[in-house]
Short mmCIF file of C-alpha atoms in Angstrom, two decimals:
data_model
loop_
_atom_site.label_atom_id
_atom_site.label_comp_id
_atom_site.label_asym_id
_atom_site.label_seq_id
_atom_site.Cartn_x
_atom_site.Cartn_y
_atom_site.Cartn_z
CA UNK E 1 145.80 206.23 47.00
CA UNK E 2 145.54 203.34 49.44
CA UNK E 3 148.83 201.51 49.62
CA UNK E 4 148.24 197.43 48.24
CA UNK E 5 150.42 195.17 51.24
CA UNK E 6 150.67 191.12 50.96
CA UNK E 7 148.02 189.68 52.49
CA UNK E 8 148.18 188.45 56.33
CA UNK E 9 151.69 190.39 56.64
CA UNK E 10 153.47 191.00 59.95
CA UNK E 11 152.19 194.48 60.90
CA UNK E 12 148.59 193.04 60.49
CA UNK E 13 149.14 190.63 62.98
CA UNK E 14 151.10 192.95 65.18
CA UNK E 15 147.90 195.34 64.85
CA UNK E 16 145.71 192.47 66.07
CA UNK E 17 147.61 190.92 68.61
CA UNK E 18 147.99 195.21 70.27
CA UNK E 19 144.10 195.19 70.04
CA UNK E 20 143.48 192.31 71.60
CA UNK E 21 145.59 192.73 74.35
CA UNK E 22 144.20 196.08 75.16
CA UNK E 23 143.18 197.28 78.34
CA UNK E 24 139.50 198.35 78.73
CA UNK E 25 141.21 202.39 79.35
CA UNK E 26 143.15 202.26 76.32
CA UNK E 27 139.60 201.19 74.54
CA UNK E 28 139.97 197.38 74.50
CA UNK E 29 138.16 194.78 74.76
CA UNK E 30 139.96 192.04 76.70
CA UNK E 31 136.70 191.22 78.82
CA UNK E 32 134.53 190.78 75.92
CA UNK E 33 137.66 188.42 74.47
CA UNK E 34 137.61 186.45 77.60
CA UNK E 35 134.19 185.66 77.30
CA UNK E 36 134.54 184.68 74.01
CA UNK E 37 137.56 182.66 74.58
CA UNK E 38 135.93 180.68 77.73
CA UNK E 39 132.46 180.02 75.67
CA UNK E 40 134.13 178.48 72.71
CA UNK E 41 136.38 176.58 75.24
CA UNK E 42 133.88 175.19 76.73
CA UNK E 43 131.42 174.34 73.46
CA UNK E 44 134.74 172.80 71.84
CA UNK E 45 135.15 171.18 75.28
CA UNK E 46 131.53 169.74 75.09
CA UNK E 47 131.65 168.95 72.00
CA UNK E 48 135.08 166.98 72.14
CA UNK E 49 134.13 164.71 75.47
CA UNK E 50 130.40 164.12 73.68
CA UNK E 51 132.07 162.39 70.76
CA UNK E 52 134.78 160.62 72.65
CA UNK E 53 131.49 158.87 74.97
CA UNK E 54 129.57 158.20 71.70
CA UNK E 55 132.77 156.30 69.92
CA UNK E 56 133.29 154.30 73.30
CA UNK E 57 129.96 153.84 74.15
CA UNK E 58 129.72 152.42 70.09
CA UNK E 59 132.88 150.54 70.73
CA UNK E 60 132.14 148.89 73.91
CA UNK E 61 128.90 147.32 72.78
CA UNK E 62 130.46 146.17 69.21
CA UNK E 63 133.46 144.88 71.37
CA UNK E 64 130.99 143.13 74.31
CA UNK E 65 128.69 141.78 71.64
CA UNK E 66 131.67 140.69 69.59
CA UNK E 67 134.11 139.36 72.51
CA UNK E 68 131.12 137.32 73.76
CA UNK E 69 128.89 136.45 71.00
CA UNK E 70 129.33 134.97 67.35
CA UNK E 71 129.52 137.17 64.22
CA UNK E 72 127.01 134.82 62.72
CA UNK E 73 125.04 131.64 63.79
CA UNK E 74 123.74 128.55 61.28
CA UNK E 75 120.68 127.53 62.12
CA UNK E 76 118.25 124.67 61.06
CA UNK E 77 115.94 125.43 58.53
CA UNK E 78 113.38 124.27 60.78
CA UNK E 79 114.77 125.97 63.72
CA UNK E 80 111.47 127.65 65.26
CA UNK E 81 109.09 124.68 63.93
CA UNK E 82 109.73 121.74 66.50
CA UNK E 83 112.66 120.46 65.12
CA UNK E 84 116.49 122.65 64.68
CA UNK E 85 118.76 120.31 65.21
CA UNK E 86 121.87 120.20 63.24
CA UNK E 87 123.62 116.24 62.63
CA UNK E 88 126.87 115.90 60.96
CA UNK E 89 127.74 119.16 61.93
CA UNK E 90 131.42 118.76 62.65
CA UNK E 91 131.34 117.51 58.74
CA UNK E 92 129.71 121.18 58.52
CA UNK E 93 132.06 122.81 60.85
CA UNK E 94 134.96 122.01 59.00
CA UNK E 95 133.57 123.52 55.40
CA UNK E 96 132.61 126.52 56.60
CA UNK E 97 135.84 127.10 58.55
CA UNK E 98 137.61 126.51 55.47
CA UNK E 99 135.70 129.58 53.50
CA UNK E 100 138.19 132.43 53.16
CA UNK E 101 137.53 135.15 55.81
CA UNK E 102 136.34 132.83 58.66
CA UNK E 103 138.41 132.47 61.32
CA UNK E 104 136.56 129.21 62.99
CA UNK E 105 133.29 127.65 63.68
CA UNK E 106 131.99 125.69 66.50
CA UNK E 107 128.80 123.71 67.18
CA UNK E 108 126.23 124.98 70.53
CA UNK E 109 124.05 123.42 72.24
CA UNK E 110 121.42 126.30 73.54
CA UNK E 111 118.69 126.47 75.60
CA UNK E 112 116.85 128.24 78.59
CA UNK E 113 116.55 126.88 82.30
CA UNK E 114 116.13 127.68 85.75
CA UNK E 115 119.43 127.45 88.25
CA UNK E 116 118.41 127.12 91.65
CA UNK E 117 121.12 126.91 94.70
CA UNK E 118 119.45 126.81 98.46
CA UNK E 119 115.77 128.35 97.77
CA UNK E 120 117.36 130.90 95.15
CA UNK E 121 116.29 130.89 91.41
CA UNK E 122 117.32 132.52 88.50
CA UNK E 123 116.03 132.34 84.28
CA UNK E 124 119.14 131.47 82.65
CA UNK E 125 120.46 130.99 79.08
CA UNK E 126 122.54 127.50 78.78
CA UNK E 127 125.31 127.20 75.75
CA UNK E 128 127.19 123.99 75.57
CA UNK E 129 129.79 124.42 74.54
CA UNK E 130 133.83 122.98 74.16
CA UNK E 131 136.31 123.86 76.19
CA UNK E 132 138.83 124.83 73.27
CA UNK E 133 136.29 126.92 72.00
CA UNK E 134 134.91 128.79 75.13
CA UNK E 135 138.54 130.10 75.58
CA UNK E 136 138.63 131.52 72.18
CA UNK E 137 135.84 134.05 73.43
CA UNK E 138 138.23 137.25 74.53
CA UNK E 139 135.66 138.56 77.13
CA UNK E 140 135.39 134.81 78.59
CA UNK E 141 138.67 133.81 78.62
CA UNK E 142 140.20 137.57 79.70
CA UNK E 143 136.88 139.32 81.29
CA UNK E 144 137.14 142.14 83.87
CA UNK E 145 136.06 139.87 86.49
CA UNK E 146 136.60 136.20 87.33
CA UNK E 147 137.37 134.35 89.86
CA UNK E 148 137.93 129.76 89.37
CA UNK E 149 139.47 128.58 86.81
CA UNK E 150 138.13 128.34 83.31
CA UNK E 151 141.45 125.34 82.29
CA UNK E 152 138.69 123.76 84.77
CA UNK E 153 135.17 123.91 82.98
CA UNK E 154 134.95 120.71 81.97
CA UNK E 155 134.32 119.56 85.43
CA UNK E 156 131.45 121.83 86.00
CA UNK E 157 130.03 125.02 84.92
CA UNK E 158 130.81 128.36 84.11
CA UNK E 159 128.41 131.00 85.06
CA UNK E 160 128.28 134.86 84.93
CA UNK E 161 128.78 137.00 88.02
CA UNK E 162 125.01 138.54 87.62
CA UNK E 163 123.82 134.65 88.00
CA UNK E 164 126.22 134.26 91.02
CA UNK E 165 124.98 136.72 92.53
CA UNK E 166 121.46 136.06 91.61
CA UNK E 167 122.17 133.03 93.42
CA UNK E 168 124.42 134.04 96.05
CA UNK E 169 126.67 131.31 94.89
CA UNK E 170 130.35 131.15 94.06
CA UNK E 171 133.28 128.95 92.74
CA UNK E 172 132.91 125.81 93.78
CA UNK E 173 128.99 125.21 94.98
CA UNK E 174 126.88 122.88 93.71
CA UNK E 175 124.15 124.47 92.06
CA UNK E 176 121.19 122.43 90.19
CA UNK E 177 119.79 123.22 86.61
CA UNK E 178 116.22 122.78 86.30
CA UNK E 179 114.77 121.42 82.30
CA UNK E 180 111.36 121.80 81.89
CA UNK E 181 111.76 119.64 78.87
CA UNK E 182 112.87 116.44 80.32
CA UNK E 183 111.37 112.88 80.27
CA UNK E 184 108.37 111.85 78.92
CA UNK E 185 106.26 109.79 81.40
CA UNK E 186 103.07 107.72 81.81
CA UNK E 187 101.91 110.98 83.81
CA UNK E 188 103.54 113.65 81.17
CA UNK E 189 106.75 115.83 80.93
CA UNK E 190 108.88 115.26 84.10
CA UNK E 191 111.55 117.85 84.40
CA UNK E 192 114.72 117.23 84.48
CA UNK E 193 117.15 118.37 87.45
CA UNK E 194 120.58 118.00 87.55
CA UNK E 195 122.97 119.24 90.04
CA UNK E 196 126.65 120.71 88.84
CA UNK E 197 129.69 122.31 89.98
CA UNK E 198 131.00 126.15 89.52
CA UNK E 199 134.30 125.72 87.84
CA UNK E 200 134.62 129.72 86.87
CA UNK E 201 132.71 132.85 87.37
CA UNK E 202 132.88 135.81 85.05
CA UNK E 203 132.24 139.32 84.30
CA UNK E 204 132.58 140.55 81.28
CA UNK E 205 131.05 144.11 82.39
CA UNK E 206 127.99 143.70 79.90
CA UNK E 207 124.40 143.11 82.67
CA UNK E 208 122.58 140.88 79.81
CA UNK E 209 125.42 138.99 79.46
CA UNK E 210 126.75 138.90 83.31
CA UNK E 211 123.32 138.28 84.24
CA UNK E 212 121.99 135.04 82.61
CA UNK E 213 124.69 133.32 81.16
CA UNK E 214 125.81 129.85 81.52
CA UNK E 215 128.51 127.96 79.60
CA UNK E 216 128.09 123.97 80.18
CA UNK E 217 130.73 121.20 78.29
CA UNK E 218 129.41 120.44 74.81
CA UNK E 219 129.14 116.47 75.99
CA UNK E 220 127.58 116.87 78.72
CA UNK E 221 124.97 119.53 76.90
CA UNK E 222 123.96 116.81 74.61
CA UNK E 223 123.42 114.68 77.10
CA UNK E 224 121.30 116.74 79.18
CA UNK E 225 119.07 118.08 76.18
CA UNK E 226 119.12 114.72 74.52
CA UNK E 227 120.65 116.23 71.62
CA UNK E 228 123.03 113.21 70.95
CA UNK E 229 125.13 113.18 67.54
CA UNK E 230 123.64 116.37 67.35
CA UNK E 231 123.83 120.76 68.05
CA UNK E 232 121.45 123.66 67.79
CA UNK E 233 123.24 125.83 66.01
CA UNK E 234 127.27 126.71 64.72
CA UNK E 235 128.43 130.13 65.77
CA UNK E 236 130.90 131.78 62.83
CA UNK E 237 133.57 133.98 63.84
CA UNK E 238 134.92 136.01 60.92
CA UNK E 239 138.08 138.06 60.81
CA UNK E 240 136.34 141.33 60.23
CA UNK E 241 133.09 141.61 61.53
CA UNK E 242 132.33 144.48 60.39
CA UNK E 243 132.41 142.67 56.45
CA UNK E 244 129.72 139.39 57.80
CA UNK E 245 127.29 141.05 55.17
CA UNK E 246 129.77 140.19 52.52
CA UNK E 247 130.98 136.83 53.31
CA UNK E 248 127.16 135.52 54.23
CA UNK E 249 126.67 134.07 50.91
CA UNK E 250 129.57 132.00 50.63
CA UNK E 251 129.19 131.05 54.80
CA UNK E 252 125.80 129.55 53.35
CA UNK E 253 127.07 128.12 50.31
CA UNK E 254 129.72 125.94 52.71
CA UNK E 255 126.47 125.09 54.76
CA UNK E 256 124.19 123.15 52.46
CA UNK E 257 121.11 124.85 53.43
CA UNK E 258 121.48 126.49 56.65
CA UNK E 259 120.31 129.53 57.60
CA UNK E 260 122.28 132.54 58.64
CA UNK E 261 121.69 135.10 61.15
CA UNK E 262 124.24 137.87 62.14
CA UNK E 263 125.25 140.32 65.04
CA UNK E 264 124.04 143.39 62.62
CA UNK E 265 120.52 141.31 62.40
CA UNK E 266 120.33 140.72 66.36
CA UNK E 267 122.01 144.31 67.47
CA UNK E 268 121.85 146.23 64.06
CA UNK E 269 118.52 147.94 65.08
CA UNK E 270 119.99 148.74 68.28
CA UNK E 271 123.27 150.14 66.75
CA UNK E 272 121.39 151.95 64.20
CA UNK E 273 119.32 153.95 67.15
CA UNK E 274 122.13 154.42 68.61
CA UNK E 275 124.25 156.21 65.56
CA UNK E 276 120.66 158.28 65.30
CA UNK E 277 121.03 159.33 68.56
CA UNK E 278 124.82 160.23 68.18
CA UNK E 279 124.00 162.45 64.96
CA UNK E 280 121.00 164.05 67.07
CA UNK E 281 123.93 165.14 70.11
CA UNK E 282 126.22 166.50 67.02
CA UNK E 283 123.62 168.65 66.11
CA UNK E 284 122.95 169.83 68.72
CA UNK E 285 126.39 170.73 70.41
CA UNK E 286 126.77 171.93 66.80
CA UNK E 287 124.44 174.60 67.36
CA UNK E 288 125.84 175.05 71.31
CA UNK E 289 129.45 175.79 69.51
CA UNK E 290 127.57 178.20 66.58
CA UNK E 291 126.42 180.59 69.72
CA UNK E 292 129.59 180.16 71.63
CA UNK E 293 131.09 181.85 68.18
CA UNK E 294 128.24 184.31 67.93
CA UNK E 295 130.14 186.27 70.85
CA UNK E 296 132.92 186.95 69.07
CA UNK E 297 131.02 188.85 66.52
CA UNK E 298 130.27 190.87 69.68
CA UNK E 299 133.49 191.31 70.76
CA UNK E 300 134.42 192.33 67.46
CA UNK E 301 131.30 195.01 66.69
CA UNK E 302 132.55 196.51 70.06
CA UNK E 303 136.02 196.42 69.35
CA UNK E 304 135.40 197.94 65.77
CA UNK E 305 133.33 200.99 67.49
CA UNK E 306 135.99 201.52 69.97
CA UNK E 307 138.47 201.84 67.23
CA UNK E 308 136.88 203.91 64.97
CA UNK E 309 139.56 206.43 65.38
CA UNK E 310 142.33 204.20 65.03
CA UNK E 311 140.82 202.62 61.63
CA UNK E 312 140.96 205.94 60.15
CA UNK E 313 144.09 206.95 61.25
CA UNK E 314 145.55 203.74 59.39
CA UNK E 315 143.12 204.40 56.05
CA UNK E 316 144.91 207.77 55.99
CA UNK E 317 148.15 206.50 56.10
CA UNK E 318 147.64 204.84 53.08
CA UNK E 319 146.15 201.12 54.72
CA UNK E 320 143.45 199.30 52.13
CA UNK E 321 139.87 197.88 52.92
CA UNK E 322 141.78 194.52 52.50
CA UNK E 323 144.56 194.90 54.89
CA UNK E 324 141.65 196.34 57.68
CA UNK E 325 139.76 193.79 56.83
CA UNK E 326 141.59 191.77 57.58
CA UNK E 327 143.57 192.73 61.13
CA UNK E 328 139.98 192.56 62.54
CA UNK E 329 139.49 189.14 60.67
CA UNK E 330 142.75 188.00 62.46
CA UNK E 331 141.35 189.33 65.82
CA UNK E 332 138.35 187.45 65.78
CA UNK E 333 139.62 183.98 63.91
CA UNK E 334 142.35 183.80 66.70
CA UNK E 335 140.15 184.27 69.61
CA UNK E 336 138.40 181.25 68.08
CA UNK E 337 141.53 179.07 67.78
CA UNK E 338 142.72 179.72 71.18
CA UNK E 339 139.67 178.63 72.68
CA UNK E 340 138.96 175.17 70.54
CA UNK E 341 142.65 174.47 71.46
CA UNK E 342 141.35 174.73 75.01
CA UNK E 343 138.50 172.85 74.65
CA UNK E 344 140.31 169.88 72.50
CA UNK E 345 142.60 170.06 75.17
CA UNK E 346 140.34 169.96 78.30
CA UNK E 347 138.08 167.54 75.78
CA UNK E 348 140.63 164.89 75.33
CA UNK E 349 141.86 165.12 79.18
CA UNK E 350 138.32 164.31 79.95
CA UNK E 351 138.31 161.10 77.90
CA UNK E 352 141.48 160.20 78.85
CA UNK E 353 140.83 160.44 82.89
CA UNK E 354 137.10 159.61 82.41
CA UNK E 355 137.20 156.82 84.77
CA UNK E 356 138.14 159.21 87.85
CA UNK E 357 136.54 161.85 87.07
CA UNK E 358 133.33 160.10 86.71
CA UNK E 359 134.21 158.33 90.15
CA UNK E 360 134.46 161.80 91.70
CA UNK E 361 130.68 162.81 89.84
CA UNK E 362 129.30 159.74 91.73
CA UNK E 363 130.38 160.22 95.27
CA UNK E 364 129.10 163.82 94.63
CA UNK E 365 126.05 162.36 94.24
CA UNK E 366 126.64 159.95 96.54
CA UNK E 367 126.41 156.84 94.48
CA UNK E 368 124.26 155.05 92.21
CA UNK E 369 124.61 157.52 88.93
CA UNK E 370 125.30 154.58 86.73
CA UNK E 371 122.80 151.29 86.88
CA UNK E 372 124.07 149.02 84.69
CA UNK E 373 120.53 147.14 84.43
CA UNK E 374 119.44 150.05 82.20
CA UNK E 375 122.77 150.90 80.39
CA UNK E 376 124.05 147.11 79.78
CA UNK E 377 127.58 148.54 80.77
CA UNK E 378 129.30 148.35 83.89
CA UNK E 379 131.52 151.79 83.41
CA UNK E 380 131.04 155.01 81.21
CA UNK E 381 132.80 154.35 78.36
CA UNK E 382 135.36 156.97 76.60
CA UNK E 383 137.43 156.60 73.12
CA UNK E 384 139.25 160.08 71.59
CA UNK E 385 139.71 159.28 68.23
CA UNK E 386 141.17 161.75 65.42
CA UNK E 387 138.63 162.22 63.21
CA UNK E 388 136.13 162.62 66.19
CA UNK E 389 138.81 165.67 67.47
CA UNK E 390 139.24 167.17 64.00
CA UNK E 391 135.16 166.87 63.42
CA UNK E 392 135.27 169.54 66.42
CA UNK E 393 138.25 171.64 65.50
CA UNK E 394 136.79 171.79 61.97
CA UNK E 395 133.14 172.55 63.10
CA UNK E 396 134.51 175.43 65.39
CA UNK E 397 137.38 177.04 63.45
CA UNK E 398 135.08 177.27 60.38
CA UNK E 399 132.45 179.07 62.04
CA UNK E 400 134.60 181.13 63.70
CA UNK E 401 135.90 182.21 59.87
CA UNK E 402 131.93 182.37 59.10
CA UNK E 403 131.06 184.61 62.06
CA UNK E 404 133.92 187.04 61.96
CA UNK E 405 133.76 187.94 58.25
CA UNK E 406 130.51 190.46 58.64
CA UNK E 407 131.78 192.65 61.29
CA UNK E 408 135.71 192.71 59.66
CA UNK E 409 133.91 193.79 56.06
CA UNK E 410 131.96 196.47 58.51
CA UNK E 411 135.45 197.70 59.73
CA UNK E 412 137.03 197.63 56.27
CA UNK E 413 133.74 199.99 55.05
CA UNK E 414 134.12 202.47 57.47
CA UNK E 415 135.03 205.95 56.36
CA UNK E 416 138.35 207.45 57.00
CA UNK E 417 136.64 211.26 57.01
CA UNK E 418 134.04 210.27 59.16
CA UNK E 419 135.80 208.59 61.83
CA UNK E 420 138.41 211.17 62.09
CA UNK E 421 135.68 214.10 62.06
CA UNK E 422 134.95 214.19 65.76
CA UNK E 423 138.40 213.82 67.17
#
């Protein structure tokens, strides 16, 4: 009568770890292990540095849409119609700034122009804007590249480093802004030109920011759009963006009868594409980590026909289904943890060095792998996060259980007489 033992006990394990270790002579398996080993590795690998590109790509554009643009803008109701202007609105300001969960609101001028510096031209987008409130933009007042000094805006412009070099202009040149929608005349609509000074130059790493941006002083705005006493719109910063659906109501309320457009209604059809997309990769690398498991059950159909003998050697000794069942259960669940340590390993090392290693990918390919025209970002971005890892580690370990369950039942079925007939 087979012998009942605690489940998982230490001369199972010892069992497992002897076959797995066995030389191909001694009937082993140890190639067959390695492969299976190096393909999860590599699917957890995958799998790992795929989610880690999709948080940061996901990050960077919330943070560059965020760190450069408002959480929500008040408009006019007739904003669109020929009118849009916005009087009293520091009166307006100030209400809405006091509505728990905003963290401050500022009046804009905006518009679009042409900037033009010796024969060059560029389209650009114009925001007037205060000084104290330009420097409460992170990306503006801390970008990855800048070169004046933004303490001096209010004597000129500043402009983003895709305009500058649009232009082939720099800190301080005099470069003119061109309005089509300047002074009425006997003869029609004379535009209006106006030459001004680059105070600062930025680069906040984001192309359709970088490239068409221009901050001007909020005065000097009104002034040149003939917006006096007046602003386009107020831009809302909240303390967690991520809740602007919630405090919209109340942000309108404080208002009077403005209306309210958010970054989820400019970018949310853009972010939702882009969490489609995401879910689409995690399918797929699902299924690249499903066949990656598929050879252990391999390994393991080999490794149970190689050991017939063995298997009925310990059933006559007294060994249950259960406890054979499980030694070739251990064999093929611990093949499958080594390698997603490996891969979450090698995974999270890729995220971490990204920035080199994708450096050493472009001068393979001798340059030009990322165009930042087409991708909005300047740099491939990378954030490990923990429930990105344990999404992996959970995804592989579990169908490594899945996958070796059928072949460790086969093992446990095989009979004793039968295997031990032939030898």
């Amino acid at each position: 009568m087979a012998r009942t033992t605690p489940p998982f006990a230490a001369f199972e394990w010892l069992v497992a770890w002897r076959y797995l270790r066995a030389k191909r002579k001694e009937g082993g398996i140890s190639v067959m292990v390695w492969i299976s080993l190096a393909g999860v590795a590599i699917a957890v690998f995958a799998l790992v540095a795929t989610l880690a590109v999709r948080t940061g790509f996901r990050t960077e554009f919330v943070n560059t849409i965020l760190g450069a643009n408002p959480h929500a803008t008040l408009l006019s109701a007739s904003y669109g119609a020929g009118g849009g202007t916005i009087g009293d609105f520091d009166r307006i300001v100030e209400k809405v700034a006091a509505v728990e969960g905003v963290a401050r609101a500022m009046p804009v001028i905006r518009s679009q122009g042409l900037a033009s510096f010796e024969g060059r031209n560029a389209g650009v987008e114009i925001l007037g804007i205060r000084k104290s409130d330009l420097l409460s933009f992170p990306l503006i007042a801390d970008p990855e590249i800048s070169y004046g000094d933004l303490e001096r805006f209010e004597e000129g412009l500043a402009i983003g480093t895709g305009v500058a070099r649009e232009l082939n202009t720099g800190v301080g040149r005099t470069i003119r802004l061109v309005n089509p929608d300047g002074a009425k005349t006997a003869f029609g609509v004379s535009p209006r030109i106006s030459a001004y000074n680059v105070a600062y130059v930025f680069g906040v790493g984001r192309y359709d920011i970088d490239r068409v941006r221009v901050y001007m002083p909020f005065e000097e705005a009104q002034n040149y759009y003939d917006r006096a006493g007046a602003a386009d719109e107020i831009q809302v910063f909240v303390d967690d963006p991520e809740r602007i659906d919630e405090l919209a109501e109340p942000i309108l309320a404080a208002s009077g009868g403005l209306r309210l457009w958010t970054w989820k209604n400019a970018s949310g059809a853009f972010l939702r594409a882009l969490e489609m997309e995401d879910n689409i990769m995690f399918i797929i690398l699902a299924i690249l980590v499903l066949i990656a498991t598929s050879n252990i059950v391999s390994g393991l159909v080999m490794l149970v026909k190689n050991k017939g003998k063995d298997i009925g050697i310990l059933r006559t000794i007294g060994l249950s289904e259960g406890s054979v069942m499980r030694i070739f259960f251990i064999c093929g669940v611990s093949v499958g943890a080594v390698g997603t340590a490996i891969g979450v390993v090698l995974g999270s090392l890729f995220a971490i060095y990204i920035d080199p290693v994708f450096e050493f990918v472009n001068m393979l390919a001798g340059g030009g792998v990322w165009d930042p025209s087409v991708r909005y970002l300047s740099t491939l971005p990378a954030k490990l996060t923990l429930p990105d890892v344990l999404s992996a580690v959970g995804l592989s370990l579990g169908l490594s259980v899945v996958v070796t369950i059928s072949p460790a039942r086969r093992a446990a079925r095989l009979n004793p007489l039968e295997s031990l007939r032939y030898e």
